[in-house]
CSV table of C-alpha atoms in Angstrom, one decimal:
chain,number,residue,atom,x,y,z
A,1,UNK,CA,-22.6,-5.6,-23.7
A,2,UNK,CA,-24.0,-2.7,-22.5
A,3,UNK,CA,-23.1,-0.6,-19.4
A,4,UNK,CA,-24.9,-1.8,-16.1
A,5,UNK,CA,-25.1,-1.5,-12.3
A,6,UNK,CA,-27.5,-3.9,-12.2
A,7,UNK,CA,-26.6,-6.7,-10.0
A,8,UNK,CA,-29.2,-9.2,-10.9
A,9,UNK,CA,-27.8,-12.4,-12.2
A,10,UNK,CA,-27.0,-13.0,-15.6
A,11,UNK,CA,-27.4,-16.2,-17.4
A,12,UNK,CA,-25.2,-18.9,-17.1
A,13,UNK,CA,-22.3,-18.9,-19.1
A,14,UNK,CA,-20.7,-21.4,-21.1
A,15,UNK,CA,-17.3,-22.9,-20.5
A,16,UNK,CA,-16.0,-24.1,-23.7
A,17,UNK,CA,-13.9,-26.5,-21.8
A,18,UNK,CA,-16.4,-27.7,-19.5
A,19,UNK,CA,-19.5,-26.9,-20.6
A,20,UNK,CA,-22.1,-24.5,-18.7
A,21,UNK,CA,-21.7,-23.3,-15.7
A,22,UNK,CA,-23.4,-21.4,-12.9
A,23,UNK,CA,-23.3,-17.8,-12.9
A,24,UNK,CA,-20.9,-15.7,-11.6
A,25,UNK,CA,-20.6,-13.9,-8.6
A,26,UNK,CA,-20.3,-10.3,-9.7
A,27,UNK,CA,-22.0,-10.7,-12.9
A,28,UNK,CA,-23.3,-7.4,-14.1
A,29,UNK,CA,-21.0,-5.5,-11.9
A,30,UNK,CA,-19.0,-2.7,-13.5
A,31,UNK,CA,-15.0,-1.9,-12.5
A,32,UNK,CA,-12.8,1.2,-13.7
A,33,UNK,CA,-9.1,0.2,-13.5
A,34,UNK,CA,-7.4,3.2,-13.8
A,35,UNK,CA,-4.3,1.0,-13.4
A,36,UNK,CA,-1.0,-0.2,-14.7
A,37,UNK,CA,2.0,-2.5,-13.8
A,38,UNK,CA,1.0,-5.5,-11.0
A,39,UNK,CA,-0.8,-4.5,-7.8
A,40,UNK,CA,-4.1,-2.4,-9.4
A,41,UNK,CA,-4.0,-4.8,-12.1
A,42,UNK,CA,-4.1,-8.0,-10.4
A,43,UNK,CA,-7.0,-7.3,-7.9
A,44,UNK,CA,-9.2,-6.4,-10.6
A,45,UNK,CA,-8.1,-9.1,-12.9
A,46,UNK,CA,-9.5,-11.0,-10.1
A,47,UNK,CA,-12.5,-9.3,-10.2
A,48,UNK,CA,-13.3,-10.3,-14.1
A,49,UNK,CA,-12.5,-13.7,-13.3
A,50,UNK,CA,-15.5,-13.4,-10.5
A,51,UNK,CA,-17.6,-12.6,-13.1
A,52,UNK,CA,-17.2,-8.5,-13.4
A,53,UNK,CA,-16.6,-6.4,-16.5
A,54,UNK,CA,-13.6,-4.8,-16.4
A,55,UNK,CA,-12.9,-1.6,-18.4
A,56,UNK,CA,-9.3,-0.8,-18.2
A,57,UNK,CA,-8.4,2.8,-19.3
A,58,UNK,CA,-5.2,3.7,-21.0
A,59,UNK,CA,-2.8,6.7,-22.2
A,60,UNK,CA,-3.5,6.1,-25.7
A,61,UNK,CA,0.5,6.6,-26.5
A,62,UNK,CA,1.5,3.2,-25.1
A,63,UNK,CA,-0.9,1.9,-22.7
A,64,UNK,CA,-0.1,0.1,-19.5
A,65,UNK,CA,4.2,0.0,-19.1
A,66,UNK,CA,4.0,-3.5,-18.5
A,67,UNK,CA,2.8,-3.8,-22.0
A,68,UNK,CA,6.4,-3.3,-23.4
A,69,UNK,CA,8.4,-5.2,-21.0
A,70,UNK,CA,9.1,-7.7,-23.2
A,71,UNK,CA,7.1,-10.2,-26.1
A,72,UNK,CA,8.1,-13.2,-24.0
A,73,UNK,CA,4.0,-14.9,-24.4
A,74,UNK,CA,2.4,-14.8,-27.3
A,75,UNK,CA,4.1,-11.6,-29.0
A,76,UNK,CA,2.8,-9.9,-26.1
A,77,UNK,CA,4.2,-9.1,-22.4
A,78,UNK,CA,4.6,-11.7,-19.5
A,79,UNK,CA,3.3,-9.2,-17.2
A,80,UNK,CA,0.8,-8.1,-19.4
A,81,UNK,CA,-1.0,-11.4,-20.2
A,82,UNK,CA,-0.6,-12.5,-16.5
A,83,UNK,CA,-2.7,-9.3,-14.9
A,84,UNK,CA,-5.2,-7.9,-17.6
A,85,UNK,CA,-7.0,-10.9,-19.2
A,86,UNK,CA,-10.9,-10.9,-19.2
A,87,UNK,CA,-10.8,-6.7,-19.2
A,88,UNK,CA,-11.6,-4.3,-22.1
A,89,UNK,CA,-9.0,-2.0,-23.3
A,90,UNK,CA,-10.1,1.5,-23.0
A,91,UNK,CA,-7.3,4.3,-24.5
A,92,UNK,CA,-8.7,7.5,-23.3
A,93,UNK,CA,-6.2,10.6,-23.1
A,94,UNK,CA,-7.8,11.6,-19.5
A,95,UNK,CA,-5.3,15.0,-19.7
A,96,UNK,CA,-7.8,16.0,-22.8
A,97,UNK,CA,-11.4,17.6,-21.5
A,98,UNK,CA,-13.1,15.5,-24.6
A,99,UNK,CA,-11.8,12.1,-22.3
A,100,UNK,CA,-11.8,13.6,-18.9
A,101,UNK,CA,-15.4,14.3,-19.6
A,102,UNK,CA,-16.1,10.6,-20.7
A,103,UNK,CA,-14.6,8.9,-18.2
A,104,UNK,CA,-16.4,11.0,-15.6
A,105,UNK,CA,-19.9,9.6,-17.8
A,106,UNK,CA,-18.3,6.2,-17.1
A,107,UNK,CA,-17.2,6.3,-13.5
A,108,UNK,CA,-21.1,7.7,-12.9
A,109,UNK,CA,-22.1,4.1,-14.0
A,110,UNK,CA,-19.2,2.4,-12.2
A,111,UNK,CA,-19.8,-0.1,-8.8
A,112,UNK,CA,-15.8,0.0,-8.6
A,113,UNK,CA,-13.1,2.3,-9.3
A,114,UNK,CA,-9.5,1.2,-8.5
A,115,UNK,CA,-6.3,3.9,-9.3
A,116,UNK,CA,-2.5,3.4,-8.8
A,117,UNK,CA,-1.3,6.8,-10.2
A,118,UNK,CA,2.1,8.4,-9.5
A,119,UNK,CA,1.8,10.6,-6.1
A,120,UNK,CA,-0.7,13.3,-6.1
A,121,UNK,CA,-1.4,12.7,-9.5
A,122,UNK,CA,-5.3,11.4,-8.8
A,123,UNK,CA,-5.9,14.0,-6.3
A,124,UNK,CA,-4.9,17.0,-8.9
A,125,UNK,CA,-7.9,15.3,-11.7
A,126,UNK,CA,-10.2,14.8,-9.2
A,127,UNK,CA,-9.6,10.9,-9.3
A,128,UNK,CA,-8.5,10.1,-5.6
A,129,UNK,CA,-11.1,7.9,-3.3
A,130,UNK,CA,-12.6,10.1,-1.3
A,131,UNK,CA,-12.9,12.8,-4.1
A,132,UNK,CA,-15.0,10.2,-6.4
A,133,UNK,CA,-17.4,8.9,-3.3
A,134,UNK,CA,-18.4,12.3,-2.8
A,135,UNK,CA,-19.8,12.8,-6.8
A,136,UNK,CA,-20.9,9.2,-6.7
A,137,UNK,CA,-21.6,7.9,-3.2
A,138,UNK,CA,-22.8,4.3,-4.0
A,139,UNK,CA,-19.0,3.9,-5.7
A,140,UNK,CA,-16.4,1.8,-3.7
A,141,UNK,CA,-13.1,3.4,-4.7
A,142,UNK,CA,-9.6,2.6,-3.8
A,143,UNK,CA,-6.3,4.2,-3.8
A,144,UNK,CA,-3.2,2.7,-4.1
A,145,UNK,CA,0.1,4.1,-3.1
A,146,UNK,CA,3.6,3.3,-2.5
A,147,UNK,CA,4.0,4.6,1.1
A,148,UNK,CA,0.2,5.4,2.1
A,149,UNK,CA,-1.0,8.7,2.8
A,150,UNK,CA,0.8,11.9,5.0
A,151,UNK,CA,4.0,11.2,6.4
A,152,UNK,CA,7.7,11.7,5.2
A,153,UNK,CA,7.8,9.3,2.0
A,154,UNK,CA,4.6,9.6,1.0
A,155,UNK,CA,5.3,11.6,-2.5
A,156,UNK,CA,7.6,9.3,-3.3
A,157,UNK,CA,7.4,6.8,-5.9
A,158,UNK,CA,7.6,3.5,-5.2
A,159,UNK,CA,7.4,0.2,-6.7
A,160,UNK,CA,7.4,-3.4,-5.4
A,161,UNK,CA,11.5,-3.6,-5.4
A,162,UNK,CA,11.4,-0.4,-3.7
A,163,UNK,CA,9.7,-0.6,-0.8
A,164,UNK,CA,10.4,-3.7,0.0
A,165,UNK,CA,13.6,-2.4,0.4
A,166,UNK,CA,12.6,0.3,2.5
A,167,UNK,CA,10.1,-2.0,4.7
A,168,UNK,CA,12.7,-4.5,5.7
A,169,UNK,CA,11.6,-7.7,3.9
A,170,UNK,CA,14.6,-7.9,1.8
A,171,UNK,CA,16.9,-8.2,4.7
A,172,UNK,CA,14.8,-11.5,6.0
A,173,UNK,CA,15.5,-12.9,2.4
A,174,UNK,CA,18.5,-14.4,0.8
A,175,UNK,CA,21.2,-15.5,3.0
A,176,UNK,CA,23.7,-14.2,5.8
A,177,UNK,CA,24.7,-10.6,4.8
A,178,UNK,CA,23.6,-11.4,1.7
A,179,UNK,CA,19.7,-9.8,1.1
A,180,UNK,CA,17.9,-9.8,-1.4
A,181,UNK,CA,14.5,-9.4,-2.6
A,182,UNK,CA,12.4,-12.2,-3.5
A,183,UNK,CA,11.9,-13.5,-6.9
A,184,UNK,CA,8.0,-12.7,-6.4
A,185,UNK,CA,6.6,-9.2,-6.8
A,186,UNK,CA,5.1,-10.3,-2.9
A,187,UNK,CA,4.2,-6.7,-1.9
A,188,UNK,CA,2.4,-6.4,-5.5
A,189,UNK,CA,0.6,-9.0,-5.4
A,190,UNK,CA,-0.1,-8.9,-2.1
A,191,UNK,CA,-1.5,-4.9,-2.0
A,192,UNK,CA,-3.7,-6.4,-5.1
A,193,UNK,CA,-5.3,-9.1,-2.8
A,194,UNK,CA,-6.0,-6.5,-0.2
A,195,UNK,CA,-7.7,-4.5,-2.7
A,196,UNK,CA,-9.5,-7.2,-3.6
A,197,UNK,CA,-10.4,-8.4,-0.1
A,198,UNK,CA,-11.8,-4.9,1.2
A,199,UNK,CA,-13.5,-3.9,-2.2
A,200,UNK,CA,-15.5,-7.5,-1.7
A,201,UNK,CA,-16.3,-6.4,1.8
A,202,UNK,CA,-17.5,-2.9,0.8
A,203,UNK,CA,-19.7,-4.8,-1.9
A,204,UNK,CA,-21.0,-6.3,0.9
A,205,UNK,CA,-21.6,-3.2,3.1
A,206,UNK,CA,-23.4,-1.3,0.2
A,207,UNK,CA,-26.0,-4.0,0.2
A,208,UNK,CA,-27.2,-2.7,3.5
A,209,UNK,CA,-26.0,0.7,3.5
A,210,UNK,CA,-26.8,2.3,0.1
A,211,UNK,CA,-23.3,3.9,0.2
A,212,UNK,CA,-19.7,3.1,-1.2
A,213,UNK,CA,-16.5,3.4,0.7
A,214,UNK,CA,-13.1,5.2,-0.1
A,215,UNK,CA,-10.2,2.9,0.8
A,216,UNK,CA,-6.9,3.6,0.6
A,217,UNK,CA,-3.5,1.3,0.9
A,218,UNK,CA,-0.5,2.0,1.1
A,219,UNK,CA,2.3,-0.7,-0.2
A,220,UNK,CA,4.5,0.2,2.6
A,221,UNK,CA,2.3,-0.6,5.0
A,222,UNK,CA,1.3,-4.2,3.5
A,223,UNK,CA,4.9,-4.6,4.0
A,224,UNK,CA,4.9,-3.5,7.6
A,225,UNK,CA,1.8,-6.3,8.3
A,226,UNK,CA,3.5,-9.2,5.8
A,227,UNK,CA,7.3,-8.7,8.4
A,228,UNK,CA,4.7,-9.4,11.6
A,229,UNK,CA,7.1,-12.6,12.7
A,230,UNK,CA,10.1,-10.1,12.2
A,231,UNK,CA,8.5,-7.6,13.8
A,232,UNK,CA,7.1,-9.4,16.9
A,233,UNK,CA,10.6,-11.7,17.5
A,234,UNK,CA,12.5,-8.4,17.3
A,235,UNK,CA,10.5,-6.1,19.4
A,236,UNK,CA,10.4,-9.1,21.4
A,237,UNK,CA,13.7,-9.9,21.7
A,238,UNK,CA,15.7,-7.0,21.0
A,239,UNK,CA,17.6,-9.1,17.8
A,240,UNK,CA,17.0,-9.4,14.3
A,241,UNK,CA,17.3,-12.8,13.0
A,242,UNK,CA,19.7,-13.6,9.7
A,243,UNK,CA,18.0,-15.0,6.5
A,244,UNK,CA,18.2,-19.2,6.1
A,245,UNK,CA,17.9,-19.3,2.3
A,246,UNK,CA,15.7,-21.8,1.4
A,247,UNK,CA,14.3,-22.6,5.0
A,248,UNK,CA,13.8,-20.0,7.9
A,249,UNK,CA,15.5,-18.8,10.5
A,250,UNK,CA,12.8,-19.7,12.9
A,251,UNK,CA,12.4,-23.9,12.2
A,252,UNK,CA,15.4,-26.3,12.2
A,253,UNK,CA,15.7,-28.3,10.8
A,254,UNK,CA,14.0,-27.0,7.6
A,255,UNK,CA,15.7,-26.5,4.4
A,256,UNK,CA,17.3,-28.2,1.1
A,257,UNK,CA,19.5,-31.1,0.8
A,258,UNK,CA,21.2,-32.8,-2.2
A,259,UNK,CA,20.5,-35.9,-2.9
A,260,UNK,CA,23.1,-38.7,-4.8
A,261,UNK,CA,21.3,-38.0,-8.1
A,262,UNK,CA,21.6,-34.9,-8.4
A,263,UNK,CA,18.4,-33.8,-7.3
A,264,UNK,CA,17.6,-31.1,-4.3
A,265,UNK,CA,14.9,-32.4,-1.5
A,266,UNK,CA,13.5,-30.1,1.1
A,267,UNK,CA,12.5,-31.0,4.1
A,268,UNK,CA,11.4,-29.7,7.4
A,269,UNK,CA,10.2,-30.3,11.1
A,270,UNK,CA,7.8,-28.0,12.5
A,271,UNK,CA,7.3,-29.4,16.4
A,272,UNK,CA,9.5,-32.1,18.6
A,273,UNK,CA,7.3,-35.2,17.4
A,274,UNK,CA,8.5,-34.9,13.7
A,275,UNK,CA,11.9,-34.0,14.9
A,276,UNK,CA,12.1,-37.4,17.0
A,277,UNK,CA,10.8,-39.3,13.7
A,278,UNK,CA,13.3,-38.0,11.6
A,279,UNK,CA,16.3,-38.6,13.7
A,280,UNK,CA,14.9,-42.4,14.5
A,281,UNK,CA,13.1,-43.7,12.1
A,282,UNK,CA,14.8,-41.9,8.9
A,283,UNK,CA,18.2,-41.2,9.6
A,284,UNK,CA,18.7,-43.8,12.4
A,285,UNK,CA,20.6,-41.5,15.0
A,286,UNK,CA,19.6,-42.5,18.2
A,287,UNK,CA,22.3,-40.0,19.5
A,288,UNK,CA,20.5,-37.2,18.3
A,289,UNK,CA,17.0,-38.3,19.2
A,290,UNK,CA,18.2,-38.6,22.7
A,291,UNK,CA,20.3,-35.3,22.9
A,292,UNK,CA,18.6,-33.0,25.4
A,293,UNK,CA,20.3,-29.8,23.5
A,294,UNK,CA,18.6,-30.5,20.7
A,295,UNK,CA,14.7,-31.8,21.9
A,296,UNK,CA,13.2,-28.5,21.5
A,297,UNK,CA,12.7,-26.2,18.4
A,298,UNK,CA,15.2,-23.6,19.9
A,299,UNK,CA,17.7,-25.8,20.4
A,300,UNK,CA,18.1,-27.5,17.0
A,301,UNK,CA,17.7,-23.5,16.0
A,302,UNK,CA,21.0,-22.6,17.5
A,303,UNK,CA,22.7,-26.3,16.3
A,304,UNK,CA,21.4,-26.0,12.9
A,305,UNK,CA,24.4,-26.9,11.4
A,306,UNK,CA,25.4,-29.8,13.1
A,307,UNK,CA,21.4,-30.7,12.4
A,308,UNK,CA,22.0,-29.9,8.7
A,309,UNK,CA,25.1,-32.1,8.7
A,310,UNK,CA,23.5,-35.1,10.0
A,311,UNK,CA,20.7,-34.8,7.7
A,312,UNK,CA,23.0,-34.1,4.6
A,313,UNK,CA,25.2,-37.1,5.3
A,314,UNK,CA,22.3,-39.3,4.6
A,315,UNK,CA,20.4,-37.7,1.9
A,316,UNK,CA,23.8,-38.3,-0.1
A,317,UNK,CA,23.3,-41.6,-0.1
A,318,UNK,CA,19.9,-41.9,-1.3
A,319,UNK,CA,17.8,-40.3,-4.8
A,320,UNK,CA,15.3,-38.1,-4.4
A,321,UNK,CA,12.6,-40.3,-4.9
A,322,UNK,CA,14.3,-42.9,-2.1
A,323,UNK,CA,14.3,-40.1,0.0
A,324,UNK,CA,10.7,-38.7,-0.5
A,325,UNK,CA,9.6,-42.2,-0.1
A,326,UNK,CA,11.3,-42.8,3.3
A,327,UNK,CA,9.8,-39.3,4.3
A,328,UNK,CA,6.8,-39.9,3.0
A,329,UNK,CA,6.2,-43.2,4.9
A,330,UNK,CA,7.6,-41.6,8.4
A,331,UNK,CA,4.4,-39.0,7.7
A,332,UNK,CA,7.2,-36.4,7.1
A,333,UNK,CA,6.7,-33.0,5.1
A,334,UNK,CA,9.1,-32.7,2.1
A,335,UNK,CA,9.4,-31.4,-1.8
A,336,UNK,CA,11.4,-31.5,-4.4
A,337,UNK,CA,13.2,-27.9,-5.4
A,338,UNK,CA,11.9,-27.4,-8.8
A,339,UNK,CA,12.3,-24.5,-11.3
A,340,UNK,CA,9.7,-22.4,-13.8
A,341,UNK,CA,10.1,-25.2,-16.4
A,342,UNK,CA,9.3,-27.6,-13.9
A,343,UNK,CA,6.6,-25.7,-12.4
A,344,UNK,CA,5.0,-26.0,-16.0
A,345,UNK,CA,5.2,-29.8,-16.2
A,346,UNK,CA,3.9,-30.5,-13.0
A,347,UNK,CA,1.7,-33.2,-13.0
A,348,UNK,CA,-0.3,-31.5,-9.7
A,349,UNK,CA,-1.4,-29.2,-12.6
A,350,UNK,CA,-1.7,-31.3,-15.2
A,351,UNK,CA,-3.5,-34.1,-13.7
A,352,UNK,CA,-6.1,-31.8,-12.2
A,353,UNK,CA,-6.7,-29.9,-15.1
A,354,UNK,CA,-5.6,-26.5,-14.3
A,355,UNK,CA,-4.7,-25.2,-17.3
A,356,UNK,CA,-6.9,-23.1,-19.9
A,357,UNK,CA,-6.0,-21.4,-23.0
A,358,UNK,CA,-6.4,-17.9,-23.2
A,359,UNK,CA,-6.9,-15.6,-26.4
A,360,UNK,CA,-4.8,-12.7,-27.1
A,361,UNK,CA,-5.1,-10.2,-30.2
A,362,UNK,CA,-1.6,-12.0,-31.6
A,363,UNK,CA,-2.6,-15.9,-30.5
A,364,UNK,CA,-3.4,-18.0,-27.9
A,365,UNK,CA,-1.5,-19.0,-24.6
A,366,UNK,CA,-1.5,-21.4,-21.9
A,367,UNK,CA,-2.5,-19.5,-17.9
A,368,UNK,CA,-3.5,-21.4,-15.0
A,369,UNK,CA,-6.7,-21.5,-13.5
A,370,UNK,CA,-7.3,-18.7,-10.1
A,371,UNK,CA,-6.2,-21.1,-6.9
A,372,UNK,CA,-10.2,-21.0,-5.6
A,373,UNK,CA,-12.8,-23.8,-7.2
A,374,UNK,CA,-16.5,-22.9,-7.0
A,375,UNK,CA,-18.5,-25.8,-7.2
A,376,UNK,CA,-21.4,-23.9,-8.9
A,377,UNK,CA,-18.6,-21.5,-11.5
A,378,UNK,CA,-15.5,-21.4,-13.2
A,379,UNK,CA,-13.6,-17.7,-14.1
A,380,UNK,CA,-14.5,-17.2,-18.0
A,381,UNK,CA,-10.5,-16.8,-18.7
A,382,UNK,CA,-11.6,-14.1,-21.1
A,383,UNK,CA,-9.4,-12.3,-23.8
A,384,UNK,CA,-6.0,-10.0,-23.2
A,385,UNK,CA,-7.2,-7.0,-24.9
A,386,UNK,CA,-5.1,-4.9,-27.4
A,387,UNK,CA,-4.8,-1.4,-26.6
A,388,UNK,CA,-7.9,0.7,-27.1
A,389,UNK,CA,-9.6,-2.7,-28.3
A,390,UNK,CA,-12.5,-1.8,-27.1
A,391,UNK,CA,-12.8,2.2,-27.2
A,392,UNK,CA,-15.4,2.5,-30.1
A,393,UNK,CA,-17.6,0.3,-28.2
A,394,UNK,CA,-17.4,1.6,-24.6
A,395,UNK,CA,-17.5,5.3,-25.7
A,396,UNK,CA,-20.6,4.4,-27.9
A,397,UNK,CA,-21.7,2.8,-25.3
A,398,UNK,CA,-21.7,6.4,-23.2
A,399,UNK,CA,-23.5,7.9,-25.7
A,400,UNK,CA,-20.6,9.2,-27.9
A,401,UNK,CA,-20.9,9.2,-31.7
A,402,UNK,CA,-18.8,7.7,-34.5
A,403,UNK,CA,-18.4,11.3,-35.7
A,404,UNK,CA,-17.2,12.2,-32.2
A,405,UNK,CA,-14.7,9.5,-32.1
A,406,UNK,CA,-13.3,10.1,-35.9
A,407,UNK,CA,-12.2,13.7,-34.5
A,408,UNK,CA,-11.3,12.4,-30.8
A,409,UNK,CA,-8.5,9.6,-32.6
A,410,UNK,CA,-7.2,12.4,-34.8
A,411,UNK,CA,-7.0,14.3,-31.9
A,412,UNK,CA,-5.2,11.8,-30.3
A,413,UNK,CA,-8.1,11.2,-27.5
A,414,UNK,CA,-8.1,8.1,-28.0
């Protein structure tokens, strides 16, 4: 393929699994990821599977860290597979003038560039956002960072565990006294959807405008905007609410109960209506329905376990399917509390198709579809790349010969 900015549409592309389709929405867009671990990685992932080319560029002594976590999916990393699919593998030692020169050849011919370098570490190669819109104004590049920019913590390091630790969310999580962080990489993931969010609307802008944008996001500050409900109820109210486990200390009732088989159903009630259904029509206490203390939200908040108790005594005596059916029939929200390997099974996936198989350089593996469906295009689900996969191309690509590149891999360039 070779190197374009040209936004035109492409052809339509083939689907293996469902034939042709539409095309894409950022077909024939070029993105740099100078990127590794989760929140980088994701947002341009998402990118490919609008229809992008993704070239992601490497330290040719290892590659991305989350390459080595483990060999948990298909001989390669969980992480790995999960964030880099449909991108080309580009190992280019950046520290060397040979590759600093080529990636600057390749960032000239770039729509997006997207870094998540150690503090500082951009700024000193010339790599931060605003230092690459001024060489290449039509370029919409993004910095991400732990902690954002100026201020006391901002040349620290920080990953997902970190600052959520630092930005309060793991305190609103887990149980009484108890924090802990959630199983999710939230703050990851959820820096990478901002990323992906803004770059789309500076896409947008350029269409008008003729010029890029820098943006830059800090993790710490997604953090600071994701705790909003914390933040509001305790600037509000002067108290900081304890962590409900599975539920929320804001709703009651709303959380898990066993049921007589073994089984875990949640439920909750999010106004007075489905409150009053629950306690009449399901559980059949009449005593509760027609307690004043407990008719509003805030009551049944600070009675939650005499709420709980009620509710427990009766899911005891029913399976979880009794129990979702009685729920279900009094228009009632409810689950059941499932694990990975149930996640996997799920018919809600299964039934509607959601799964594709996706190549890798050691075999093929199962990954589910992105949540949005386009009526006129489906992601192409492209290939994992192995590391420097796709250097020989890329750097030919740029104009580099296969002489050049014999001496740059001795060299270690690549």
């Amino acid at each position: 393929m070779t190197i374009t900015t040209d936004e035109a549409t492409d052809e339509a592309h083939e689907d293996p699994q469902r034939g042709a389709v539409g095309t894409r929405p950022l077909a024939g867009l070029l993105v740099v990821g100078l990127e590794q671990a989760v929140a980088a990685p994701i947002a341009t992932r998402h990118l490919a599977d609008m229809g992008a080319r993704v070239i992601k560029i490497e330290n040719p002594r290892g590659g991305d860290m989350t390459r080595h976590y483990d060999s948990a999916q298909a001989g390669m990393a969980a992480h790995f597979v999960w964030c880099n699919r449909g991108k080309e593998s580009l190992a280019l030692n950046i520290a060397d003038p040979r590759g600093a020169a080529a990636l600057e050849r390749l960032l000239a011919r770039a729509d997006v560039v997207i870094q998540n370098f150690a503090p500082g570490a951009a700024a000193r190669r010339g790599l931060a956002a605003s230092q690459l819109v001024a060489r290449h104004p039509r370029l919409v590049a993004v910095d991400i960072s732990g902690y954002g920019e100026g201020g006391p913590l901002s040349g620290k390091r920080a990953y997902d565990l970190l600052v959520q630790s630092e930005g309060g969310s793991c305190t609103v999580t887990g149980g009484p006294g108890q924090p802990a962080k959630p199983g999710i990489a939230m703050i990851d993931l959820a820096t990478g959807m901002y990323a992906l969010s803004w770059i789309l609307g500076a896409l947008h802008a350029r269409h008008s405008t003729g010029r890029g944008e820098a943006i830059t996001i800090g993790m710490f500050d997604v953090v600071a905007e994701w705790m909003g409900y914390q933040v509001n109820y305790t600037m509000g109210t002067g108290l900081e609410q304890e962590p409900a486990w599975v539920g929320s200390p804001a709703v009651a009732p709303y959380g898990t109960y066993p049921t007589s088989d073994g089984q875990t159903v949640v439920l909750g009630t999010t106004n007075d209506g489905e409150w009053q259904r629950l306690a009449r029509t399901v559980l059949e206490r009449l005593d509760l329905a027609d307690d004043p203390a407990l008719a509003g939200n805030a009551g049944r908040v600070a009675q939650r376990a005499r709420v709980d108790e009620a509710i427990a005594a009766w899911t005891s005596t029913v399976t979880l399917k009794e129990a979702q059916d009685v729920l279900d029939a009094a228009g009632l929200g409810n689950a059941r509390l499932n694990g990975v390997q149930d996640l996997i099974d799920h018919p809600q996936l299964a039934v509607r198709d959601r799964w594709r198989e996706v190549a890798t350089p050691h075999g093929a593996f199962r990954a589910v579809l992105p949540p949005p469906v386009a009526a006129g295009w489906t992601p192409p689900m492209g290939q994992v790349p192995g590391l420097g996969e796709h250097s020989t191309a890329v750097l030919g690509e740029l104009g580099y010969s296969s002489a050049e590149l014999i001496d740059w891999r001795r060299d270690g360039v690549i």
